[in-house]
Amino acid sequence: MLAPSLIRDHPERIRRALSRRHDPGPLDDLLTLDVSRRELLQESQTLRQERNTINEAVKTAGRPTGDQRQRMRALAERLREVETKLSETEGLFNDLLLRVPNIPHETVPEGRDAAENVEVRRWGQAPAISCAPRPHWELGVSLGIVDFDRGAKLAGSRFYVLKGLGARLQRALIAFFLDRHVEQQGYTEMGLPYLIRSAAMQGSGKLPKFADDSYYLEQDDLWLNPTAEVPLTDLHRDEILDGALLPLRYTAYCPSWRREAGAAGRDTRGLIRVHQFHKVEMYAFTRPEDSYDEFQRMVGHAEELLQALGLHYRVLRLCTGDLGFAATDTYDLEVWLPAAMEFREISSVSNCEDFQARRASIRFRRAPGERLEFVHTLNGSGLPIDRTIAAILENGQQPDGSIVLPKVLQPYMGTEIIAPEN
RNA sequence: GGAGGGGUCGCCUAGUUGGUCUAUGGCGCCGACCUGGAAAGUCGGUAUGCCCGUGAGGGCAUCGUGGGUUCGAAUCCCACCCCCUCCGCCA
């Protein structure tokens, strides 16, 4: 959510910024509504002021005169009218306000869509595989560690079952990622509810965005997390944080559920696009002046994991047109998948500045007695388990169908290799 | 699922014969005094959001949320939300 005062005082600046996104949003309607909103507000305040004045007089006198009684009735009636209109107007205003996307950082490259994202750097190189690389779903099935048929039997398509070293690989990656974040990067590990209330979904600003794509339990009015970003944002909703404690850095393992409503026919095979995926998330609440340093650091933390796993990847900076609704700036990491001969998204790190904080009312005080300010929030995947498993299988495959595991995982796996007999 | 208790200013808390209650007191915090310095003590200050105004400043709202009664509601009525305790069930 943008600051209403910013929209009112600098409409052209906002208009220019949003046009960079190629998404004007309901800016003009918003400005019109703001004018009538303020007119109504002023009238209601004037009416109330008169009411308060009369009230004061009645208080001193002990009882109201007939004139006062009559005037108060008239005021009350008019107030009701004005305030009904006012709350309608404010309702519309707020609704529109929540639909205005965040303003891209001025350094974000101009572009219409994903095709214009900018490659920033690459790390490593594609592994030399001395056979025709097989896709991870074939490898997983023939090794007996991934079972799509039984996943479908249990829960339908886009669900899968892991077995033996496959299940252990999932557990190993969760532990490895969390250990790195906690031991080397200073994040605090969190264990979160997987179900969350509607209020929490709204507070984090995810509800409009993910409503159709999230699973909802009507009986209990609860949602399955579409991403750990939601509960992590909501952790401090309506709170005033101690400025001395910032930044707060959290990491959490949490399954993520998505209905993939608009993705029929895309990535129907394998672990790339499933309804229940698994992810270790990074999250930070910072002071405004620190968020871009934190941002670069967080991108580095995600990269460091891929480097530790020896996976070839590239870093893209999203262009203005591909930026998510809440983000001012985003880097995507894409990992190399040999079978498809392409890079696939494996992490996305965003700075949301005060967009989410404003919406969820997360503020801080620099020192006792100072004004309240909004924090900045950042989130990043570090990393998703499922896509990482896919990358490890494909990049580590040997001609005999076995998989050589990254060294860093071997202590967690108790083996250096996943061989067919598993 | 059954029964009961409760939601007030950063935190704790007073306040239900409706007006002088945005609202008590304590803690915390800020300032002054005191002190060689500090602690203690004393005194004063200390909510948030919005509107009008260049500014000084003025105004409105907020006692879980929404509605109602009334000239006037933290205080009365209705609905809803949330938290806690006990019982039941249970990993």
Short mmCIF file of C-alpha atoms (C1' of nucleotides) in Angstrom, two decimals:
data_model
loop_
_atom_site.label_atom_id
_atom_site.label_comp_id
_atom_site.label_asym_id
_atom_site.label_seq_id
_atom_site.Cartn_x
_atom_site.Cartn_y
_atom_site.Cartn_z
CA MET A 1 0.00 0.00 0.00
CA LEU A 2 1.29 3.41 -0.94
CA ALA A 3 0.97 6.39 1.41
CA PRO A 4 -2.23 8.25 0.56
CA SER A 5 -0.46 11.56 1.15
CA LEU A 6 2.16 10.62 -1.43
CA ILE A 7 -0.52 9.91 -4.02
CA ARG A 8 -2.29 13.17 -3.28
CA ASP A 9 0.77 15.40 -3.13
CA HIS A 10 2.72 13.88 -6.02
CA PRO A 11 0.20 12.31 -8.39
CA GLU A 12 2.39 12.88 -11.43
CA ARG A 13 5.35 11.23 -9.80
CA ILE A 14 3.22 8.19 -9.01
CA ARG A 15 1.72 8.17 -12.47
CA ARG A 16 5.15 8.19 -14.06
CA ALA A 17 6.37 5.45 -11.74
CA LEU A 18 3.38 3.23 -12.44
CA SER A 19 3.65 3.75 -16.17
CA ARG A 20 7.13 2.27 -15.89
CA ARG A 21 5.39 -0.84 -14.63
CA HIS A 22 2.95 -0.73 -17.53
CA ASP A 23 0.26 -0.97 -14.91
CA PRO A 24 -1.38 2.40 -14.23
CA GLY A 25 -3.64 1.07 -11.50
CA PRO A 26 -6.76 3.00 -10.50
CA LEU A 27 -4.85 6.20 -9.88
CA ASP A 28 -7.33 8.69 -11.37
CA ASP A 29 -10.31 7.19 -9.59
CA LEU A 30 -8.31 7.29 -6.43
CA LEU A 31 -7.56 10.98 -6.76
CA THR A 32 -11.20 11.82 -7.45
CA LEU A 33 -12.34 9.80 -4.49
CA ASP A 34 -9.78 11.47 -2.30
CA VAL A 35 -11.26 14.88 -3.03
CA SER A 36 -14.82 13.89 -2.18
CA ARG A 37 -13.56 11.92 0.78
CA ARG A 38 -11.95 15.01 2.25
CA GLU A 39 -14.98 17.19 1.57
CA LEU A 40 -17.21 14.75 3.41
CA LEU A 41 -14.71 14.38 6.19
CA GLN A 42 -14.56 18.10 6.72
CA GLU A 43 -18.31 18.45 6.80
CA SER A 44 -18.67 15.68 9.33
CA GLN A 45 -15.97 17.22 11.46
CA THR A 46 -17.69 20.61 11.41
CA LEU A 47 -20.97 18.98 12.42
CA ARG A 48 -19.31 17.10 15.23
CA GLN A 49 -17.59 20.20 16.40
CA GLU A 50 -20.90 21.97 16.75
CA ARG A 51 -22.36 19.00 18.53
CA ASN A 52 -19.47 18.95 20.97
CA THR A 53 -19.87 22.67 21.63
CA ILE A 54 -23.56 22.34 22.42
CA ASN A 55 -22.82 19.32 24.52
CA GLU A 56 -20.37 21.33 26.54
CA ALA A 57 -23.04 23.94 27.17
CA VAL A 58 -25.58 21.30 28.18
CA LYS A 59 -23.06 19.82 30.52
CA THR A 60 -22.60 23.11 32.39
CA ALA A 61 -26.29 23.93 32.43
CA GLY A 62 -27.21 20.48 33.64
CA ARG A 63 -30.03 19.98 31.16
CA PRO A 64 -30.60 20.86 27.51
CA THR A 65 -33.00 23.57 26.38
CA GLY A 66 -35.66 22.79 23.80
CA ASP A 67 -33.70 24.58 21.09
CA GLN A 68 -30.58 22.63 21.89
CA ARG A 69 -32.44 19.39 21.83
CA GLN A 70 -33.91 20.22 18.45
CA ARG A 71 -30.61 21.37 16.99
CA MET A 72 -28.87 18.25 18.23
CA ARG A 73 -31.48 16.07 16.61
CA ALA A 74 -30.96 17.87 13.32
CA LEU A 75 -27.20 17.56 13.65
CA ALA A 76 -27.44 13.87 14.38
CA GLU A 77 -29.59 13.32 11.34
CA ARG A 78 -27.29 15.24 9.03
CA LEU A 79 -24.29 13.52 10.55
CA ARG A 80 -25.78 10.14 9.82
CA GLU A 81 -26.21 11.07 6.17
CA VAL A 82 -22.76 12.53 5.81
CA GLU A 83 -21.06 9.70 7.58
CA THR A 84 -22.84 7.06 5.62
CA LYS A 85 -21.57 8.67 2.45
CA LEU A 86 -18.17 9.15 3.99
CA SER A 87 -17.75 5.54 4.96
CA GLU A 88 -18.88 4.43 1.50
CA THR A 89 -16.35 6.73 -0.06
CA GLU A 90 -13.61 5.64 2.28
CA GLY A 91 -14.44 2.01 1.63
CA LEU A 92 -14.01 2.55 -2.09
CA PHE A 93 -10.91 4.61 -1.56
CA ASN A 94 -9.25 1.99 0.60
CA ASP A 95 -10.22 -0.77 -1.75
CA LEU A 96 -8.61 1.02 -4.66
CA LEU A 97 -5.61 1.96 -2.61
CA LEU A 98 -4.92 -1.72 -1.97
CA ARG A 99 -4.92 -2.34 -5.70
CA VAL A 100 -2.21 0.14 -6.53
CA PRO A 101 1.06 -1.73 -6.95
CA ASN A 102 4.32 -0.66 -5.40
CA ILE A 103 6.58 1.82 -7.15
CA PRO A 104 9.66 0.28 -8.79
CA HIS A 105 12.99 1.46 -7.48
CA GLU A 106 14.35 4.10 -9.84
CA THR A 107 17.29 1.90 -10.84
CA VAL A 108 15.09 -1.02 -11.96
CA PRO A 109 15.48 -1.53 -15.69
CA GLU A 110 12.58 -0.53 -17.89
CA GLY A 111 10.80 -3.41 -19.59
CA ARG A 112 7.44 -4.78 -20.58
CA ASP A 113 7.60 -8.40 -19.42
CA ALA A 114 9.84 -11.29 -18.45
CA ALA A 115 11.56 -11.22 -21.81
CA GLU A 116 13.18 -7.94 -20.83
CA ASN A 117 14.61 -9.03 -17.51
CA VAL A 118 18.30 -8.33 -17.29
CA GLU A 119 20.87 -11.03 -16.68
CA VAL A 120 23.25 -9.74 -14.06
CA ARG A 121 25.72 -12.59 -13.69
CA ARG A 122 26.25 -16.31 -14.03
CA TRP A 123 27.96 -18.73 -11.74
CA GLY A 124 29.55 -22.10 -12.55
CA GLN A 125 28.90 -24.02 -15.69
CA ALA A 126 26.65 -26.73 -17.02
CA PRO A 127 27.92 -30.17 -15.93
CA ALA A 128 29.51 -32.37 -18.55
CA ILE A 129 27.17 -35.33 -18.78
CA SER A 130 28.47 -38.10 -20.98
CA CYS A 131 25.08 -39.27 -22.09
CA ALA A 132 21.82 -37.70 -23.15
CA PRO A 133 20.64 -35.97 -19.96
CA ARG A 134 17.40 -37.41 -18.63
CA PRO A 135 14.74 -35.27 -16.96
CA HIS A 136 14.53 -35.48 -13.19
CA TRP A 137 11.15 -37.20 -13.20
CA GLU A 138 12.54 -40.11 -15.15
CA LEU A 139 15.59 -40.30 -12.93
CA GLY A 140 13.52 -40.07 -9.76
CA VAL A 141 11.10 -42.76 -10.82
CA SER A 142 13.72 -45.19 -12.11
CA LEU A 143 15.72 -44.76 -8.91
CA GLY A 144 12.57 -45.50 -6.94
CA ILE A 145 12.84 -42.31 -4.89
CA VAL A 146 9.99 -40.29 -6.42
CA ASP A 147 6.53 -41.76 -6.99
CA PHE A 148 4.11 -39.65 -8.98
CA ASP A 149 1.53 -42.39 -9.45
CA ARG A 150 1.02 -42.86 -5.76
CA GLY A 151 1.05 -39.12 -5.21
CA ALA A 152 -1.83 -38.90 -7.64
CA LYS A 153 -3.57 -41.78 -5.94
CA LEU A 154 -3.38 -39.99 -2.60
CA ALA A 155 -4.10 -36.42 -3.59
CA GLY A 156 -4.41 -36.08 -7.35
CA SER A 157 -2.19 -34.77 -10.06
CA ARG A 158 0.65 -32.45 -9.15
CA PHE A 159 1.23 -34.32 -5.89
CA TYR A 160 4.03 -36.76 -5.37
CA VAL A 161 5.48 -39.18 -2.87
CA LEU A 162 9.13 -39.42 -1.90
CA LYS A 163 10.69 -42.68 -0.81
CA GLY A 164 13.93 -43.79 0.78
CA LEU A 165 16.82 -41.52 -0.18
CA GLY A 166 14.36 -39.24 -1.97
CA ALA A 167 12.56 -38.50 1.28
CA ARG A 168 15.88 -38.21 3.02
CA LEU A 169 17.10 -35.76 0.41
CA GLN A 170 14.13 -33.56 1.16
CA ARG A 171 14.93 -33.66 4.86
CA ALA A 172 18.63 -33.09 4.17
CA LEU A 173 17.98 -29.99 2.11
CA ILE A 174 15.65 -28.49 4.69
CA ALA A 175 18.25 -29.06 7.40
CA PHE A 176 21.14 -27.87 5.26
CA PHE A 177 19.43 -24.64 4.23
CA LEU A 178 18.26 -23.83 7.73
CA ASP A 179 21.66 -24.62 9.22
CA ARG A 180 23.39 -22.30 6.78
CA HIS A 181 21.00 -19.42 7.42
CA VAL A 182 21.17 -19.80 11.16
CA GLU A 183 24.85 -20.59 11.60
CA GLN A 184 26.40 -18.43 8.92
CA GLN A 185 23.96 -15.63 8.10
CA GLY A 186 22.42 -14.81 11.46
CA TYR A 187 18.81 -15.63 10.74
CA THR A 188 16.53 -16.79 13.53
CA GLU A 189 14.80 -20.07 12.75
CA MET A 190 11.04 -20.06 13.12
CA GLY A 191 8.41 -22.78 13.19
CA LEU A 192 5.13 -21.50 11.84
CA PRO A 193 1.48 -22.46 11.61
CA TYR A 194 0.73 -23.90 8.20
CA LEU A 195 -2.85 -22.66 8.40
CA ILE A 196 -3.60 -18.99 8.77
CA ARG A 197 -6.62 -16.78 9.22
CA SER A 198 -8.12 -14.54 6.58
CA ALA A 199 -7.01 -11.51 8.56
CA ALA A 200 -3.43 -12.70 8.31
CA MET A 201 -3.70 -13.21 4.57
CA GLN A 202 -5.07 -9.70 4.19
CA GLY A 203 -2.61 -8.11 6.53
CA SER A 204 0.33 -9.30 4.53
CA GLY A 205 -1.27 -8.05 1.38
CA LYS A 206 -1.33 -11.48 -0.16
CA LEU A 207 -5.03 -12.14 -0.17
CA PRO A 208 -6.08 -10.30 -3.29
CA LYS A 209 -3.02 -11.61 -5.08
CA PHE A 210 -3.25 -15.23 -4.02
CA ALA A 211 -6.95 -15.63 -3.29
CA ASP A 212 -7.72 -17.75 -6.34
CA ASP A 213 -4.50 -19.62 -6.07
CA SER A 214 -4.72 -20.54 -2.40
CA TYR A 215 -6.48 -23.40 -0.68
CA TYR A 216 -9.22 -22.28 1.68
CA LEU A 217 -10.86 -24.31 4.43
CA GLU A 218 -14.33 -22.90 4.52
CA GLN A 219 -15.45 -24.79 7.60
CA ASP A 220 -12.81 -23.10 9.69
CA ASP A 221 -12.18 -19.93 7.70
CA LEU A 222 -8.51 -20.79 7.41
CA TRP A 223 -6.07 -20.76 4.51
CA LEU A 224 -3.16 -23.01 3.70
CA ASN A 225 -0.06 -20.87 3.35
CA PRO A 226 0.68 -20.05 -0.29
CA THR A 227 4.16 -19.08 0.91
CA ALA A 228 5.91 -18.60 4.22
CA GLU A 229 6.15 -14.94 3.33
CA VAL A 230 2.55 -14.59 4.51
CA PRO A 231 2.95 -15.77 8.11
CA LEU A 232 6.38 -14.19 8.36
CA THR A 233 5.04 -10.79 7.39
CA ASP A 234 2.13 -11.25 9.71
CA LEU A 235 4.32 -12.18 12.62
CA HIS A 236 4.65 -8.51 13.53
CA ARG A 237 1.36 -7.17 12.23
CA ASP A 238 0.05 -4.28 14.35
CA GLU A 239 3.24 -4.17 16.33
CA ILE A 240 5.67 -1.43 17.25
CA LEU A 241 9.18 -2.82 17.05
CA ASP A 242 12.13 -1.63 19.05
CA GLY A 243 14.39 0.16 16.57
CA ALA A 244 17.45 -1.05 18.43
CA LEU A 245 16.52 -4.65 17.57
CA LEU A 246 16.39 -4.10 13.81
CA PRO A 247 17.08 -5.74 11.51
CA LEU A 248 15.09 -8.83 12.42
CA ARG A 249 16.12 -11.73 10.22
CA TYR A 250 13.96 -14.83 10.13
CA THR A 251 14.21 -18.10 8.33
CA ALA A 252 11.58 -20.79 8.30
CA TYR A 253 10.87 -24.08 6.69
CA CYS A 254 7.26 -24.22 5.64
CA PRO A 255 5.28 -26.13 3.04
CA SER A 256 3.54 -23.92 0.50
CA TRP A 257 0.27 -24.78 -1.14
CA ARG A 258 -0.90 -23.42 -4.46
CA ARG A 259 -3.85 -24.38 -6.56
CA GLU A 260 -2.00 -23.49 -9.77
CA ALA A 261 -5.36 -22.41 -11.10
CA GLY A 262 -4.04 -20.74 -14.21
CA ALA A 263 -1.32 -23.22 -15.00
CA ALA A 264 -3.23 -26.03 -16.70
CA GLY A 265 -0.97 -27.86 -19.09
CA ARG A 266 2.24 -26.16 -17.93
CA ASP A 267 5.01 -28.19 -16.33
CA THR A 268 2.68 -31.10 -15.86
CA ARG A 269 5.50 -33.50 -15.20
CA GLY A 270 8.03 -33.56 -12.47
CA LEU A 271 8.67 -31.48 -9.40
CA ILE A 272 8.71 -28.05 -10.97
CA ARG A 273 5.07 -27.12 -10.50
CA VAL A 274 3.22 -29.00 -7.78
CA HIS A 275 0.35 -28.14 -5.45
CA GLN A 276 2.31 -28.72 -2.28
CA PHE A 277 5.89 -27.65 -2.42
CA HIS A 278 8.43 -27.12 0.30
CA LYS A 279 10.55 -24.15 0.95
CA VAL A 280 12.97 -22.54 3.32
CA GLU A 281 12.22 -18.84 3.35
CA MET A 282 14.38 -15.86 4.28
CA TYR A 283 12.72 -12.76 5.64
CA ALA A 284 13.90 -9.45 7.09
CA PHE A 285 12.42 -6.42 8.79
CA THR A 286 14.84 -3.48 8.51
CA ARG A 287 15.14 0.23 8.99
CA PRO A 288 14.33 2.08 5.78
CA GLU A 289 17.90 3.18 5.18
CA ASP A 290 19.21 -0.37 5.49
CA SER A 291 16.87 -2.27 3.21
CA TYR A 292 18.89 -2.14 0.00
CA ASP A 293 22.04 -3.38 1.70
CA GLU A 294 19.99 -6.13 3.24
CA PHE A 295 18.53 -6.85 -0.17
CA GLN A 296 21.93 -7.46 -1.77
CA ARG A 297 22.96 -9.56 1.19
CA MET A 298 19.83 -11.69 0.92
CA VAL A 299 20.41 -12.32 -2.78
CA GLY A 300 23.92 -13.39 -1.80
CA HIS A 301 22.54 -15.80 0.79
CA ALA A 302 20.41 -17.53 -1.82
CA GLU A 303 23.31 -17.67 -4.26
CA GLU A 304 25.59 -19.07 -1.62
CA LEU A 305 23.33 -22.10 -1.28
CA LEU A 306 23.42 -22.85 -4.97
CA GLN A 307 27.19 -22.43 -4.96
CA ALA A 308 27.53 -24.80 -2.02
CA LEU A 309 25.49 -27.33 -3.97
CA GLY A 310 27.65 -26.74 -7.04
CA LEU A 311 24.66 -25.86 -9.20
CA HIS A 312 25.10 -23.68 -12.26
CA TYR A 313 22.82 -20.66 -12.14
CA ARG A 314 22.26 -17.14 -13.36
CA VAL A 315 20.93 -14.04 -11.65
CA LEU A 316 18.27 -11.92 -13.31
CA ARG A 317 17.11 -8.53 -12.28
CA LEU A 318 13.43 -8.25 -13.02
CA CYS A 319 12.43 -5.39 -15.28
CA THR A 320 9.68 -2.97 -14.25
CA GLY A 321 6.98 -4.88 -16.12
CA ASP A 322 7.73 -8.23 -14.50
CA LEU A 323 7.98 -6.99 -10.94
CA GLY A 324 5.57 -8.46 -8.41
CA PHE A 325 2.77 -6.37 -6.99
CA ALA A 326 4.41 -5.54 -3.67
CA ALA A 327 8.05 -5.34 -4.74
CA THR A 328 10.16 -2.32 -5.60
CA ASP A 329 13.05 -4.46 -6.77
CA THR A 330 13.51 -8.20 -7.37
CA TYR A 331 16.28 -10.57 -8.31
CA ASP A 332 15.43 -14.02 -9.58
CA LEU A 333 17.89 -16.90 -9.45
CA GLU A 334 17.56 -19.48 -12.18
CA VAL A 335 19.20 -22.87 -11.96
CA TRP A 336 20.43 -24.90 -14.92
CA LEU A 337 18.36 -27.95 -15.83
CA PRO A 338 20.38 -30.08 -18.28
CA ALA A 339 17.53 -32.18 -19.70
CA ALA A 340 15.55 -29.18 -20.85
CA MET A 341 18.76 -27.25 -21.55
CA GLU A 342 17.38 -24.19 -19.83
CA PHE A 343 17.49 -22.09 -16.70
CA ARG A 344 14.48 -22.36 -14.39
CA GLU A 345 13.50 -20.03 -11.58
CA ILE A 346 14.60 -21.37 -8.23
CA SER A 347 14.61 -18.27 -6.04
CA SER A 348 13.13 -14.83 -5.98
CA VAL A 349 14.33 -12.13 -3.61
CA SER A 350 12.37 -8.92 -3.23
CA ASN A 351 12.51 -5.66 -1.38
CA CYS A 352 9.02 -4.39 -0.60
CA GLU A 353 10.22 -1.26 1.22
CA ASP A 354 7.31 -0.08 3.39
CA PHE A 355 4.55 -1.42 1.13
CA GLN A 356 3.69 -4.43 3.26
CA ALA A 357 4.59 -2.73 6.52
CA ARG A 358 2.10 0.02 5.82
CA ARG A 359 -0.58 -2.45 5.01
CA ALA A 360 0.08 -4.67 8.00
CA SER A 361 0.93 -1.73 10.24
CA ILE A 362 4.42 -2.79 11.26
CA ARG A 363 6.27 0.17 12.70
CA PHE A 364 9.29 0.92 14.81
CA ARG A 365 10.69 3.63 17.00
CA ARG A 366 14.35 4.55 16.64
CA ALA A 367 14.58 5.53 20.27
CA PRO A 368 12.17 6.28 23.10
CA GLY A 369 10.28 9.46 22.36
CA GLU A 370 10.92 9.36 18.60
CA ARG A 371 8.23 9.25 15.94
CA LEU A 372 6.85 5.99 14.66
CA GLU A 373 8.12 4.90 11.26
CA PHE A 374 7.29 1.99 9.01
CA VAL A 375 9.88 -0.76 8.67
CA HIS A 376 10.96 -2.16 5.34
CA THR A 377 10.32 -5.82 4.60
CA LEU A 378 12.26 -8.20 2.38
CA ASN A 379 11.66 -11.79 1.45
CA GLY A 380 13.48 -14.43 -0.51
CA SER A 381 13.39 -18.14 -1.16
CA GLY A 382 16.40 -19.85 0.22
CA LEU A 383 15.59 -22.29 -1.30
CA PRO A 384 12.62 -24.32 -2.48
CA ILE A 385 13.22 -28.02 -1.78
CA ASP A 386 11.41 -29.54 -4.73
CA ARG A 387 13.05 -27.60 -7.52
CA THR A 388 16.38 -28.07 -5.82
CA ILE A 389 15.85 -31.83 -5.79
CA ALA A 390 15.07 -31.65 -9.50
CA ALA A 391 18.28 -29.72 -10.13
CA ILE A 392 20.39 -32.07 -8.04
CA LEU A 393 19.03 -35.13 -9.83
CA GLU A 394 19.53 -33.71 -13.29
CA ASN A 395 22.91 -32.12 -12.70
CA GLY A 396 24.32 -35.03 -10.73
CA GLN A 397 23.19 -37.80 -13.04
CA GLN A 398 25.68 -40.40 -14.25
CA PRO A 399 25.46 -42.59 -17.37
CA ASP A 400 24.50 -45.57 -15.18
CA GLY A 401 21.46 -43.69 -13.86
CA SER A 402 22.91 -42.98 -10.43
CA ILE A 403 23.16 -39.53 -8.88
CA VAL A 404 26.31 -38.03 -7.39
CA LEU A 405 25.29 -35.88 -4.46
CA PRO A 406 26.84 -32.49 -3.65
CA LYS A 407 29.55 -32.85 -1.00
CA VAL A 408 27.82 -30.57 1.48
CA LEU A 409 24.83 -32.89 1.58
CA GLN A 410 26.75 -36.07 2.15
CA PRO A 411 26.84 -35.73 5.97
CA TYR A 412 23.09 -35.25 5.93
CA MET A 413 22.54 -38.09 3.48
CA GLY A 414 24.94 -40.67 4.82
CA THR A 415 25.96 -41.48 1.26
CA GLU A 416 27.76 -39.88 -1.65
CA ILE A 417 25.59 -41.34 -4.30
CA ILE A 418 22.04 -42.42 -4.98
CA ALA A 419 22.33 -45.65 -6.90
CA PRO A 420 19.58 -47.52 -8.78
CA GLU A 421 19.29 -50.24 -6.15
CA ASN A 422 17.86 -47.66 -3.76
"C1'" G B 1 -18.20 -29.83 21.59
"C1'" G B 2 -20.06 -27.99 26.96
"C1'" A B 3 -19.52 -24.10 30.95
"C1'" G B 4 -17.48 -19.63 32.59
"C1'" G B 5 -14.22 -15.14 32.51
"C1'" G B 6 -12.27 -11.21 29.74
"C1'" G B 7 -10.82 -7.47 25.60
"C1'" U B 8 -9.27 0.37 28.10
"C1'" C B 9 -3.24 5.07 26.09
"C1'" G B 10 4.28 1.05 24.76
"C1'" C B 11 3.16 -2.71 29.09
"C1'" C B 12 0.01 -3.56 33.48
"C1'" U B 13 -4.34 -1.30 35.46
"C1'" A B 14 -9.02 2.04 37.53
"C1'" G B 15 -13.53 3.00 35.76
"C1'" U B 16 -20.88 -0.03 34.53
"C1'" U B 17 -26.87 4.77 39.22
"C1'" G B 18 -24.89 7.49 30.98
"C1'" G B 19 -22.47 13.90 31.11
"C1'" U B 20 -16.71 17.19 34.59
"C1'" C B 21 -13.64 10.03 31.05
"C1'" U B 22 -9.23 9.97 25.83
"C1'" A B 23 -10.07 8.27 30.14
"C1'" U B 24 -7.23 6.68 36.68
"C1'" G B 25 -2.90 4.78 38.93
"C1'" G B 26 1.76 2.10 38.34
"C1'" C B 27 5.88 0.62 35.16
"C1'" G B 28 8.77 2.30 31.21
"C1'" C B 29 10.56 6.66 28.70
"C1'" C B 30 11.94 12.20 28.30
"C1'" G B 31 13.22 16.82 30.93
"C1'" A B 32 14.34 19.68 35.41
"C1'" C B 33 15.88 19.80 40.47
"C1'" C B 34 18.99 17.34 43.93
"C1'" U B 35 24.36 14.95 43.71
"C1'" G B 36 31.53 15.24 43.23
"C1'" G B 37 29.20 11.59 39.71
"C1'" A B 38 25.37 8.07 39.86
"C1'" A B 39 21.31 5.65 42.29
"C1'" A B 40 17.25 6.94 45.18
"C1'" G B 41 13.95 10.98 45.81
"C1'" U B 42 10.93 15.37 44.20
"C1'" C B 43 8.46 18.07 40.23
"C1'" G B 44 6.82 18.32 35.22
"C1'" G B 45 6.03 15.89 30.59
"C1'" U B 46 4.93 11.40 27.76
"C1'" A B 47 -0.96 7.75 22.75
"C1'" U B 48 -2.15 7.05 17.62
"C1'" G B 49 -4.52 8.26 13.08
"C1'" C B 50 -6.68 11.85 10.14
"C1'" C B 51 -8.44 16.92 8.50
"C1'" C B 52 -7.56 22.40 8.00
"C1'" G B 53 -3.18 25.71 8.04
"C1'" U B 54 3.22 28.14 4.73
"C1'" G B 55 3.62 28.44 10.09
"C1'" A B 56 2.36 29.01 15.00
"C1'" G B 57 -1.72 26.50 15.86
"C1'" G B 58 -6.77 24.67 15.54
"C1'" G B 59 -10.18 20.58 14.93
"C1'" C B 60 -12.18 15.43 14.54
"C1'" A B 61 -11.84 10.34 15.74
"C1'" U B 62 -10.31 6.17 18.55
"C1'" C B 63 -11.86 2.46 25.60
"C1'" G B 64 -12.07 -5.46 20.58
"C1'" U B 65 -15.39 -4.53 15.74
"C1'" G B 66 -20.07 -2.99 13.70
"C1'" G B 67 -24.92 -1.24 14.62
"C1'" G B 68 -28.80 0.83 18.04
"C1'" U B 69 -31.03 3.87 22.19
"C1'" U B 70 -30.05 9.15 23.81
"C1'" C B 71 -29.53 16.11 23.54
"C1'" G B 72 -25.07 13.18 25.15
"C1'" A B 73 -22.16 6.24 25.86
"C1'" A B 74 -15.84 3.26 27.81
"C1'" U B 75 -20.37 3.21 30.67
"C1'" C B 76 -27.27 0.90 28.43
"C1'" C B 77 -29.17 -2.64 24.21
"C1'" C B 78 -28.14 -6.03 19.83
"C1'" A B 79 -24.84 -8.72 16.59
"C1'" C B 80 -20.05 -10.27 15.54
"C1'" C B 81 -14.61 -11.10 16.31
"C1'" C B 82 -10.64 -12.46 19.44
"C1'" C B 83 -8.14 -14.24 23.95
"C1'" C B 84 -8.07 -17.02 28.54
"C1'" U B 85 -9.74 -20.83 32.27
"C1'" C B 86 -12.27 -25.44 33.50
"C1'" C B 87 -14.66 -29.99 31.57
"C1'" G B 88 -14.87 -33.46 27.40
"C1'" C B 89 -11.91 -35.57 23.34
"C1'" C B 90 -6.97 -36.44 21.78
"C1'" A B 91 -1.18 -36.83 19.07
#
